[in-house]
Structure formats: structure tokens, C-alpha cells
mmCIF file of C-alpha atoms and ligand atoms in Angstrom:
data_model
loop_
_atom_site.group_PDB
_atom_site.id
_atom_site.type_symbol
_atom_site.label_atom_id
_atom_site.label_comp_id
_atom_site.label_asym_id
_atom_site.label_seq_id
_atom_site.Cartn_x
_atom_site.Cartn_y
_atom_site.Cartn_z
ATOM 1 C CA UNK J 275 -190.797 -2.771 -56.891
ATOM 2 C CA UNK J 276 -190.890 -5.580 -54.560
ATOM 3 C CA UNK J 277 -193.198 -5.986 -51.282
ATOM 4 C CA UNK J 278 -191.210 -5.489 -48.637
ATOM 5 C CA UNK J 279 -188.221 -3.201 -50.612
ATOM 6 C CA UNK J 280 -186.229 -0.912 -48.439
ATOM 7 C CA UNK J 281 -188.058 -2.899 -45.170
ATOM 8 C CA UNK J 282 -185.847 -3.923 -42.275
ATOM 9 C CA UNK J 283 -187.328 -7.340 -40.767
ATOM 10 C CA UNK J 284 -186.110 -8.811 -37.934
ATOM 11 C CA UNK J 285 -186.941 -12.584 -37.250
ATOM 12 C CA UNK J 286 -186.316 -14.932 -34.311
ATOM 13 C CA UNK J 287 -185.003 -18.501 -34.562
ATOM 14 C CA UNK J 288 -184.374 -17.545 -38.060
ATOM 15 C CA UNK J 289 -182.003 -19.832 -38.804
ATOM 16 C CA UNK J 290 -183.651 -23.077 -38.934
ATOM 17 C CA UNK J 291 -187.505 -24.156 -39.493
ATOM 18 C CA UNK J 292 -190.176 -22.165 -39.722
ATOM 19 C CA UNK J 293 -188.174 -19.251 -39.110
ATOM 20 C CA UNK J 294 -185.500 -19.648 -42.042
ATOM 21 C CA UNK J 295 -188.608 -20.058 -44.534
ATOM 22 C CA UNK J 296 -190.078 -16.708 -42.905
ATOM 23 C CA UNK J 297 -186.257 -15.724 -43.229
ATOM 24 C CA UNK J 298 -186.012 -16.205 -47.429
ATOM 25 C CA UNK J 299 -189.000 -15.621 -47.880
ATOM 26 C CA UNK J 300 -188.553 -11.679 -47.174
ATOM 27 C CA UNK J 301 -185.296 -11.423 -48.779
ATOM 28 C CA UNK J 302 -187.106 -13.132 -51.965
ATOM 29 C CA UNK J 303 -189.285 -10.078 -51.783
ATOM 30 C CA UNK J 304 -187.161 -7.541 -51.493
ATOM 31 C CA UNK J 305 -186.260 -6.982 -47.649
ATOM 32 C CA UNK J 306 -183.880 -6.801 -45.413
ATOM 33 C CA UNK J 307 -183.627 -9.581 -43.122
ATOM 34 C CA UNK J 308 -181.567 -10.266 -39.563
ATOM 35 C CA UNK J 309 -182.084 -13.790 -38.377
ATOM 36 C CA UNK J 310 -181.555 -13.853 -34.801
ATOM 37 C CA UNK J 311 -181.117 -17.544 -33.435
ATOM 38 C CA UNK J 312 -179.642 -19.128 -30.280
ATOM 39 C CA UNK J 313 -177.024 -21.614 -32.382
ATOM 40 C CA UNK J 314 -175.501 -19.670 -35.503
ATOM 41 C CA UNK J 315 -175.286 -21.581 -38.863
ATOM 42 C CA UNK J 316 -171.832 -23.144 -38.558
ATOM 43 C CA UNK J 317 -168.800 -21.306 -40.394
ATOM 44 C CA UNK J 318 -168.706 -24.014 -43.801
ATOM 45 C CA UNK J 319 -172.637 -24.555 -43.593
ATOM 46 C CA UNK J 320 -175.005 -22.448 -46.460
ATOM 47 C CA UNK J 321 -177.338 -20.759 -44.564
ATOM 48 C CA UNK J 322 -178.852 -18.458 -47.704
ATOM 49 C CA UNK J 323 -178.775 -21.217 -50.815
ATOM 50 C CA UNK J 324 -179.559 -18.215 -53.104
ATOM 51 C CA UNK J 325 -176.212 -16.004 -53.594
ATOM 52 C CA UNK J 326 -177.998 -12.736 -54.852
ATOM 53 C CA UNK J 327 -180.126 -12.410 -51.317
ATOM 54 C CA UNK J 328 -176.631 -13.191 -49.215
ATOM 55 C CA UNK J 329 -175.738 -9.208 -49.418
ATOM 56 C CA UNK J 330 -179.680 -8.539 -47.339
ATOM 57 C CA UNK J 331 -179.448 -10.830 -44.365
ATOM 58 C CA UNK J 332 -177.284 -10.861 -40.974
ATOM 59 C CA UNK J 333 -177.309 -13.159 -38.230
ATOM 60 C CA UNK J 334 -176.996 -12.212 -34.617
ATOM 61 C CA UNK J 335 -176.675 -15.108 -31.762
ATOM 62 C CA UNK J 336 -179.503 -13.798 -29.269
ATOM 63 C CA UNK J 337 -181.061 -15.362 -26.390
ATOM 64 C CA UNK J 338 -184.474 -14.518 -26.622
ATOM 65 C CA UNK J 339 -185.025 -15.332 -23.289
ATOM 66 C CA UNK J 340 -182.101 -12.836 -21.440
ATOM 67 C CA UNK J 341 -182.552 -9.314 -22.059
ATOM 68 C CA UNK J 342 -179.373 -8.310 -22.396
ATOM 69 C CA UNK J 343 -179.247 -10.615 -25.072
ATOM 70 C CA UNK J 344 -182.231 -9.234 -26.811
ATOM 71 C CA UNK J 345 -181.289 -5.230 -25.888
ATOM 72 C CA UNK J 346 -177.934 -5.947 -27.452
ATOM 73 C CA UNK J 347 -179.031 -7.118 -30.760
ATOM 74 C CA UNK J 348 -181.812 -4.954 -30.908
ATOM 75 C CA UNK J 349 -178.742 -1.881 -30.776
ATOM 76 C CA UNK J 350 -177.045 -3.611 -33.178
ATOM 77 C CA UNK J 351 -179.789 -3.968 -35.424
ATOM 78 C CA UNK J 352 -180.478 -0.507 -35.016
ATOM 79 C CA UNK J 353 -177.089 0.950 -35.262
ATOM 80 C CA UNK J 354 -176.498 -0.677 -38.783
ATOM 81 C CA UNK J 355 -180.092 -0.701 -40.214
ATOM 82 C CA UNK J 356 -181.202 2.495 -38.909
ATOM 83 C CA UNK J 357 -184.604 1.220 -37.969
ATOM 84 C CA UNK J 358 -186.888 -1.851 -37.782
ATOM 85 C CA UNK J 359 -190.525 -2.538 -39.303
ATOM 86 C CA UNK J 360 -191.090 -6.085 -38.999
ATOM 87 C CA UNK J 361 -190.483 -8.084 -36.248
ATOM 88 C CA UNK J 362 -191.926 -11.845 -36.470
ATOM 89 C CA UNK J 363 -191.504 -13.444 -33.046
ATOM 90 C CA UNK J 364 -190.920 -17.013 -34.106
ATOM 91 C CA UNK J 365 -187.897 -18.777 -31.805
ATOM 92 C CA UNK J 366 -189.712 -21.724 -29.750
ATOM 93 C CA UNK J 367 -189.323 -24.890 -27.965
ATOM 94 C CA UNK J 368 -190.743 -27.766 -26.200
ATOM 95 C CA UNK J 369 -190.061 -29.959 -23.503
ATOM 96 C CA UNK J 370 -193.230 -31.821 -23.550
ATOM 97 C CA UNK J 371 -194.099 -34.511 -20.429
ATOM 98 C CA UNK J 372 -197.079 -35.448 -18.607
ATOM 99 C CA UNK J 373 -197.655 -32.669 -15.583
ATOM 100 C CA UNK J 374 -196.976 -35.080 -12.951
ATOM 101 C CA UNK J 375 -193.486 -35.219 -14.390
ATOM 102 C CA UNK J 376 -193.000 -32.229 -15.887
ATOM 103 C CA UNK J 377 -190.147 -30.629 -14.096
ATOM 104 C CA UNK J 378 -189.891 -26.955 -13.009
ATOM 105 C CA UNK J 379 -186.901 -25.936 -15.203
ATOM 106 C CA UNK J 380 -189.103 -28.078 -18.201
ATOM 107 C CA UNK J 381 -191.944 -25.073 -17.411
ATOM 108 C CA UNK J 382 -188.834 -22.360 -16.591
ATOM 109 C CA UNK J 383 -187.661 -22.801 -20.094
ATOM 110 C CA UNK J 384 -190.709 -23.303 -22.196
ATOM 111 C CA UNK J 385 -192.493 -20.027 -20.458
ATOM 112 C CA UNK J 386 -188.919 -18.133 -20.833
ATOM 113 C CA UNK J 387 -188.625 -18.861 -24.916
ATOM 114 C CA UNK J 388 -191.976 -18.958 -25.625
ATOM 115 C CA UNK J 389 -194.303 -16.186 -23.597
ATOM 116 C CA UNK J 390 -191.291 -13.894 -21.886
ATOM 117 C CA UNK J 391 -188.994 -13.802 -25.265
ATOM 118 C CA UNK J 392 -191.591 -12.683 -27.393
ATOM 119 C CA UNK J 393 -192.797 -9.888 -24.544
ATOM 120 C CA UNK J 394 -188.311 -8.999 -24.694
ATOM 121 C CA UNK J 395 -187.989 -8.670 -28.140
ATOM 122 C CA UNK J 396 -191.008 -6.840 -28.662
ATOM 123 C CA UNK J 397 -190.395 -4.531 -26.228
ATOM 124 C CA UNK J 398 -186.846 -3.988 -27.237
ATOM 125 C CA UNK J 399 -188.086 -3.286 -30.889
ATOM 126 C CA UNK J 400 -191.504 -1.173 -29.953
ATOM 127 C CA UNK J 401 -189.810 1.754 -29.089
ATOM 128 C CA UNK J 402 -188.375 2.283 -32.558
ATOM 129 C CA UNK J 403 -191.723 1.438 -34.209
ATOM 130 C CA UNK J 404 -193.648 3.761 -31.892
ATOM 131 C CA UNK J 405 -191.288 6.491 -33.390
ATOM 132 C CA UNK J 406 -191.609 5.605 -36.655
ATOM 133 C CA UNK J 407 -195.556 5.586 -36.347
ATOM 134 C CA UNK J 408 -195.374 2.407 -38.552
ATOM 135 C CA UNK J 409 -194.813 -1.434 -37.519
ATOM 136 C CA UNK J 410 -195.812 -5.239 -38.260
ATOM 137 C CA UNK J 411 -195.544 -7.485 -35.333
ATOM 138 C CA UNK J 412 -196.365 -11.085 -36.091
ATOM 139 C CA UNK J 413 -195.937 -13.715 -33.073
ATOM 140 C CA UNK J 414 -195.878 -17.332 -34.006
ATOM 141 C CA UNK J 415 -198.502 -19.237 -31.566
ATOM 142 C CA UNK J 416 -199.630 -22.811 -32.139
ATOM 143 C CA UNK J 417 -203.082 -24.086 -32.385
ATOM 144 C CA UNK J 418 -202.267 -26.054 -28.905
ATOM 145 C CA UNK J 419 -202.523 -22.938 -27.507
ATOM 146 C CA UNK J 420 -206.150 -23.276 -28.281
ATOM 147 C CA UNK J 421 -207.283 -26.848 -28.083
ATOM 148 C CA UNK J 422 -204.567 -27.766 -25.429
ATOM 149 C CA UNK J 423 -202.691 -31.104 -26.116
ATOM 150 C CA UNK J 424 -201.728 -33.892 -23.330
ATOM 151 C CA UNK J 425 -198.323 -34.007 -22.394
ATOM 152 C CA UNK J 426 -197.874 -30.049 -23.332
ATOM 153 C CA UNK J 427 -199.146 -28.189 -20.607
ATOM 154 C CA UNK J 428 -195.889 -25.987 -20.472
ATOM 155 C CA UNK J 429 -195.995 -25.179 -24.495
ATOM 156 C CA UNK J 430 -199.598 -25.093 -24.579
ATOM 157 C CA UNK J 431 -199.599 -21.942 -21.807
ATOM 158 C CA UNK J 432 -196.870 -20.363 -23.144
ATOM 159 C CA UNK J 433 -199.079 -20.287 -26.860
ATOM 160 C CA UNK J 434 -202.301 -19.352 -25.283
ATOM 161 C CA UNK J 435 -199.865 -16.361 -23.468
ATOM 162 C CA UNK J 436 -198.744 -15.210 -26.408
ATOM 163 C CA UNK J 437 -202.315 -14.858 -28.223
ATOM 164 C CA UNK J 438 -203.221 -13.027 -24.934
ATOM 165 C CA UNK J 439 -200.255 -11.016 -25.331
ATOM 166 C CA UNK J 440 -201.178 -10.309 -29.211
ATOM 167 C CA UNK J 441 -204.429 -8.938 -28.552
ATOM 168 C CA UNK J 442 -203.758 -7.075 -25.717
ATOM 169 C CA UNK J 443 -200.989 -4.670 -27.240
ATOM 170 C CA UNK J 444 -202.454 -4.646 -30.802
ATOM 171 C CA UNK J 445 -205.045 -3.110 -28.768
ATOM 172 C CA UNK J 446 -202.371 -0.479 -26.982
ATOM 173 C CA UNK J 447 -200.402 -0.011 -30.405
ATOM 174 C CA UNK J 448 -202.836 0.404 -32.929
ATOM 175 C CA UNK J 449 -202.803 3.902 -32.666
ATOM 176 C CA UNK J 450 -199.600 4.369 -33.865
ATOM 177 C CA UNK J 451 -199.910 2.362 -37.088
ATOM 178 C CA UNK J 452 -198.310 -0.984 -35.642
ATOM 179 C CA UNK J 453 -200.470 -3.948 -36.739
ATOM 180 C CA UNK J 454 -200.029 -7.533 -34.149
ATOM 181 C CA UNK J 455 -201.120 -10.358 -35.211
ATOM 182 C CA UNK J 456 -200.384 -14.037 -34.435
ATOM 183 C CA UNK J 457 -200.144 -17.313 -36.482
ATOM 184 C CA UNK J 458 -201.748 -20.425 -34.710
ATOM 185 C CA UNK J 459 -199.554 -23.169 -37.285
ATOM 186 C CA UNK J 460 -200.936 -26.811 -36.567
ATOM 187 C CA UNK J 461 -198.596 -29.360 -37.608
ATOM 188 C CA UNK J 462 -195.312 -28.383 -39.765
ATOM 189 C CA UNK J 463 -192.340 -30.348 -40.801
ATOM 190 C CA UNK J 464 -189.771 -29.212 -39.058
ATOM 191 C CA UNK J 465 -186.847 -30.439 -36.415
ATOM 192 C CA UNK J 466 -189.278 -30.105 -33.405
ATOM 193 C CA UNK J 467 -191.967 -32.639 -35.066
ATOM 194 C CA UNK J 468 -189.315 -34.740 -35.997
ATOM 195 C CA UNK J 469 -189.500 -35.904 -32.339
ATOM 196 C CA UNK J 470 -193.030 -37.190 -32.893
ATOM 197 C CA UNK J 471 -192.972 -41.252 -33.174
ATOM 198 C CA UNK J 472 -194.211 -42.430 -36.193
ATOM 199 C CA UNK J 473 -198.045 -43.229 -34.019
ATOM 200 C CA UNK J 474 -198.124 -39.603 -33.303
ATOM 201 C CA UNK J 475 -197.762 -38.327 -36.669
ATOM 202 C CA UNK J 476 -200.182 -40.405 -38.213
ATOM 203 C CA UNK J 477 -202.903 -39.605 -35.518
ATOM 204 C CA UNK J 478 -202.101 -35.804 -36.461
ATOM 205 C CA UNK J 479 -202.414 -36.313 -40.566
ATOM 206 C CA UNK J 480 -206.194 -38.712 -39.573
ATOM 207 C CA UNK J 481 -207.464 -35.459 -38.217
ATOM 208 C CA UNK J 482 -206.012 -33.045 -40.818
ATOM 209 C CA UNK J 483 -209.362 -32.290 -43.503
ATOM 210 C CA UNK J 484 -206.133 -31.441 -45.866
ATOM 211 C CA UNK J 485 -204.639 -34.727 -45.025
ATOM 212 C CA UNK J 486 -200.870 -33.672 -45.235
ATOM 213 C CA UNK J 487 -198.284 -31.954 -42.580
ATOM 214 C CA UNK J 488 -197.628 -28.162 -43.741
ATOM 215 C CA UNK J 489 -194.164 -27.402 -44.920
ATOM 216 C CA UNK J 490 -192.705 -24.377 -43.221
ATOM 217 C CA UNK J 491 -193.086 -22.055 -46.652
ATOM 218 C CA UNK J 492 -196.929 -22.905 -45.612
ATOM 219 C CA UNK J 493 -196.557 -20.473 -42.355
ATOM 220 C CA UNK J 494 -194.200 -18.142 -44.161
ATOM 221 C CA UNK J 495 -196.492 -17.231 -47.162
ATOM 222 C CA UNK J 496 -199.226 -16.324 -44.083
ATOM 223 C CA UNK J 497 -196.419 -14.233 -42.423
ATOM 224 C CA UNK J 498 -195.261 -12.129 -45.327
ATOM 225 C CA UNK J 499 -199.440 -11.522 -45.865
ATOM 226 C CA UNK J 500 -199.815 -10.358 -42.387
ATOM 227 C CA UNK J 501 -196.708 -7.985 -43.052
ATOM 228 C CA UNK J 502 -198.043 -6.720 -46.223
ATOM 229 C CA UNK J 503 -200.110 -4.070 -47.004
ATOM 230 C CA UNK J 504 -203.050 -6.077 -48.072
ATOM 231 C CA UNK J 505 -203.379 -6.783 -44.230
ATOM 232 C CA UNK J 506 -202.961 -2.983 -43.210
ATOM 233 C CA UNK J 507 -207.121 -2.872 -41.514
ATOM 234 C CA UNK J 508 -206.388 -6.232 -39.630
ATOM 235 C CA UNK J 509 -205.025 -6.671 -36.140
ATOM 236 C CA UNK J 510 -205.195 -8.719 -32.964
ATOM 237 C CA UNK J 511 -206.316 -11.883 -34.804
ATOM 238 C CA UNK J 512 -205.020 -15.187 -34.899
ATOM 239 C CA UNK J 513 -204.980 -17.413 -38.154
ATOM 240 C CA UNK J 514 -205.159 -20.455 -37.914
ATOM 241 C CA UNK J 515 -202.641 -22.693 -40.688
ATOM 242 C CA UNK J 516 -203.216 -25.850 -39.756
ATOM 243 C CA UNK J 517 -204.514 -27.594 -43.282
ATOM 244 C CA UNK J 518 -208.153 -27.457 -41.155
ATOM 245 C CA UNK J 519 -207.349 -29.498 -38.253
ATOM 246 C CA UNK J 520 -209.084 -26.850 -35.624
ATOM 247 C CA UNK J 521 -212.305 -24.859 -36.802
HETATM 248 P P1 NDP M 43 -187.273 -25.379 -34.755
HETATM 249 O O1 NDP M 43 -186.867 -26.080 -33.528
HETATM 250 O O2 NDP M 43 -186.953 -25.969 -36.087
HETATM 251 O O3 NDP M 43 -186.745 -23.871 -34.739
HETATM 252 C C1 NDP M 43 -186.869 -23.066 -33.605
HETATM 253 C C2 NDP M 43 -185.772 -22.045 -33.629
HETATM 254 O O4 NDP M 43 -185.868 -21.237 -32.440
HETATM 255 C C3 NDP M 43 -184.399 -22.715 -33.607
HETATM 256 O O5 NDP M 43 -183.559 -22.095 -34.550
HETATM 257 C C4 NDP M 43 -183.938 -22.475 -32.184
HETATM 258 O O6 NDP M 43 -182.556 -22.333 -32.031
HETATM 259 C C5 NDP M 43 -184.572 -21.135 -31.889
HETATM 260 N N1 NDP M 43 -184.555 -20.870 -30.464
HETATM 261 C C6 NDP M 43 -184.920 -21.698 -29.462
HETATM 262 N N2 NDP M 43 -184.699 -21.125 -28.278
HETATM 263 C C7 NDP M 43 -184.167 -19.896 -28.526
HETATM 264 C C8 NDP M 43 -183.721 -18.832 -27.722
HETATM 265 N N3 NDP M 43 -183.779 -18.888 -26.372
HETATM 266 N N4 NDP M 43 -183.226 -17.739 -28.311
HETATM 267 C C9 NDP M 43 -183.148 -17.654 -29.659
HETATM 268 N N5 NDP M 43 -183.546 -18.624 -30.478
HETATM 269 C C10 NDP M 43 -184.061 -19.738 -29.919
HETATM 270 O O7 NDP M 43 -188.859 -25.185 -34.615
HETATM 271 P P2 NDP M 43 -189.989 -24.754 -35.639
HETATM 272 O O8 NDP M 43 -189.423 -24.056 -36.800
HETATM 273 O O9 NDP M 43 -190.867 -25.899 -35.832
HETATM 274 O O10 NDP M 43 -190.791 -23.706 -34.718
HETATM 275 C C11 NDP M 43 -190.834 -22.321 -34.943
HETATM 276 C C12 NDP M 43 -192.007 -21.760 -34.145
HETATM 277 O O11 NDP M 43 -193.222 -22.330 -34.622
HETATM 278 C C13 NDP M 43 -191.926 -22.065 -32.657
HETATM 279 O O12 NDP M 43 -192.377 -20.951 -31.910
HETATM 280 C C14 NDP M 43 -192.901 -23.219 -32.516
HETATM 281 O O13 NDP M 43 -193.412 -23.296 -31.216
HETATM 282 C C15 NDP M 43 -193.959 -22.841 -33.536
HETATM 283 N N6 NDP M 43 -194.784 -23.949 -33.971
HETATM 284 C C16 NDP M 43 -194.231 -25.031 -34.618
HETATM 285 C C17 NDP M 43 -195.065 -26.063 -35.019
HETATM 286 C C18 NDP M 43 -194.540 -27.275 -35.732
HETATM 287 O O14 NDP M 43 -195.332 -28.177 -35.994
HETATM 288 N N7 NDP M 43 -193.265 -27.351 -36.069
HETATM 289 C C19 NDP M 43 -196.516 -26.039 -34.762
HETATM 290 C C20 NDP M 43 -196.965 -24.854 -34.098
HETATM 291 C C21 NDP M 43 -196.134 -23.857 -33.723
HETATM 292 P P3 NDP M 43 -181.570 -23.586 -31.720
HETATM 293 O O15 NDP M 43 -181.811 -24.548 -32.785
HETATM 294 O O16 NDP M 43 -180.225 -22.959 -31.782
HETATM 295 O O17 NDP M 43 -181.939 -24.063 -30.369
#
């Protein structure tokens, strides 16, 4: 049997990134997987390469950040899958710029993604968890939520939210058998590095002991552990997967 057989995930900003590794990753082992994301795969674009997982996964346009949006597909989720263990709060952006020019909608939308959609969609989820006396929440952080990083002071608060947010209701859940943890990734090659000029990505790999960026199957690997059963007497932590860079 594999890991996460007859599990119902549910993961955000699934569709690209970190979040489509997280995505195949479960259906590799077993699950059932519904990749909520703002922008859908397009209609003649192969979202699952693998044919044999195609039949496990289903993609749902959400806004994280609207909870009508998030109620909606949290309905739908339920009224097909019948319930939901895993929930892996992963869909993030940036709009990086120094403070003196960071705009208010530049905070508005980094805080509303980032901090408020992971408090929506685990709300919207917890319910059927609580009832179920069994769930795996695992929020996707950043090690700039820890260290802090110029130009980032939007991103940076919304990460250091969302560890504050981990702990505090892994603290309220644990009770009922629902495990929240966060993952604090460091630097990962994905579309929202691929912004970094080439100066910024080579001062990132001089300070990383492992001296290489992390692919996204780096984070995912850490995800399905935290979901897993070998992780069933941990909870509130953050782990850090960031090749070294922060310790
Ligand atoms: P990507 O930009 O590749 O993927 C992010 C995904 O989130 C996209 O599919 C995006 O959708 C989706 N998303 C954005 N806004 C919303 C929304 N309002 N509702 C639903 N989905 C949304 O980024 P990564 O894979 O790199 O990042 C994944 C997570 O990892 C983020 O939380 C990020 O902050 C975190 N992280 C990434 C690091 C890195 O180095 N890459 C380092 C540390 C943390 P769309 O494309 O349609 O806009």
C-alpha cells in the first residue's frame, strides 16, 4: 500500500512551482490530489506528464485571497471527495520594492495571498478535519520570514505571519489529531526566482553551505514527510530547506 492511499490532499497554487512538485508528488504515492491555482493549466497544455496519476487529480480556479472563492472550492472539494486530510497552503507571491516605494496595493496583495489566504483556506478546510479528528496542515513560509531580506518587507511579514499563524493553531488543534507545521524553503528554482538578476542569484548560491539552488521536488519530499505518519508526534515547527543558508 502506498503512503498517502485513499488520502484526499488539497494543495494551493498547485499548478505551477513548488506547488505542482507537492502536487505529483502525492499522486506518485498514492493520493488524491486537487490543485487549486489562480490561472488553470491551459486547455492543450499537460499539466500531469504521467497518464496513470491523471484519473487522482482535479483542478479548481480559486482565489485564495476572496472567500467566496475559497468556501466554494472547499464545497466542491467536499461534495465530490467526501472529505479532506491534507491541506498544504502553498499559493504565494511577491511584489518586492524598497519601503519607501512600496505601494499600498504592493502590501494589500502580498498580505492578502500570503498571511489572509492561508488563514481562508484553512479555515474553510478545519471544520471537516475537526470532524474527522484527523488532519495535516502544512503552510509554506520562507526563511525571509526569519532573517528578513531588503526590498521584501511586504513578503517577509506576510512569512513571519504565517509561522505565527502555524504555531498558534497547532497549538488550538492538536487535540483533535490535526498536526501544523510550516516549511521555511530558502532559495528554489522556480518562476518567482526567475525574476532575480543574474547578481542576485549568485550572492544567494555564495551563502548556500550546499552551494546549489533547491529544485522544487527538494520542498516537496519535506512536505509529503510532514504529511506522513513518520511525523505524527511533531507539530508547530518550522523546517528550514534551504541547502543551510540560515542556522
Ligand atoms: P510560483 O510563482 O511558481 O507559484 C505560485 C503559485 O501560487 C502560482 O501557481 C500562482 O498562480 C499561485 N497563486 C498566486 N496567487 C494566488 C491566489 N490569489 N490564489 C490562488 N493561487 C495563487 O512560486 P513558487 O512555486 O516559487 O512558490 C510557492 C510558495 O513557496 C510561495 O508561497 C512562495 O512564497 C514560497 N517560497 C518560494 C521560494 C522560492 O525560492 N521560489 C522561497 C521561499 C518560499 P498564478 O501563476 O496563476 O498567479
Amino acid at each position: 500500500m502506498k503512503r498517502f492511499e485513499n488520502k484526499v490532499v488539497v494543495v494551493t497554487g498547485g499548478c505551477r512551482g513548488i506547488g505542482k512538485a507537492i502536487v505529483e508528488s502525492f499522486l506518485a504515492e498514492g493520493a488524491f490530489v486537487w490543485a487549486w491555482d489562480y490561472k488553470l493549466p491551459d486547455e492543450n497544455e499537460v499539466f500531469i506528464e504521467n497518464e496513470k496519476y491523471r484519473s487522482r487529480v482535479r483542478t479548481v480556479q480559486v482565489d485564495v485571497s476572496s472567500s467566496e472563492s475559497v468556501n466554494n472550492a472547499t464545497q466542491k472539494v467536499l461534495d465530490e471527495s467526501g472529505r479532506i486530510d491534507i491541506l498544504v497552503n502553498n499559493a504565494g507571491i511577491t511584489r518586492d520594492n524598497l519601503l519607501l516605494r512600496m505601494t499600498e496595493s504592493d502590501w494589500d496583495a502580498v498580505i492578502n495571498t500570503n498571511l489572509k489566504g492561508t488563514f481562508l483556506c484553512t479555515k474553510a478546510i478545519l471544520h471537516s478535519m475537526m470532524n474527522q479528528r484527523y488532519g495535516r496542515i502544512i503552510n509554506i513560509s520562507s526563511i525571509v520570514g526569519e532573517i528578513g531580506n531588503a526590498g521584501q518587507a511586504n513578503y517577509s511579514a506576510s512569512k513571519a505571519g504565517v509561522i505565527g499563524f502555524t504555531k498558534s493553531l497547532a497549538k488550538e488543534v492538536a487535540s483533535r489529531n490535526i498536526l501544523v507545521n510550516a516549511i521555511a524553503p530558502g532559495y528554489v528554482r522556480t518562476s518567482m526566482t526567475e525574476k532575480l538578476s543574474p547578481e542576485q542569484k549568485e550572492t544567494f548560491l555564495e551563502n548556500i553551505p550546499l552551494r546549489r539552488e533547491a529544485e522544487p521536488e527538494d520542498i516537496a519530499r519535506v512536505a509529503l514527510f510532514l504529511a506522513s505518519d513518520d511525523a505524527s508526534y511533531i507539530t508547530g515547527q518550522v523546517i528550514n530547506v534551504d541547502g543551510g543558508l540560515v542556522m
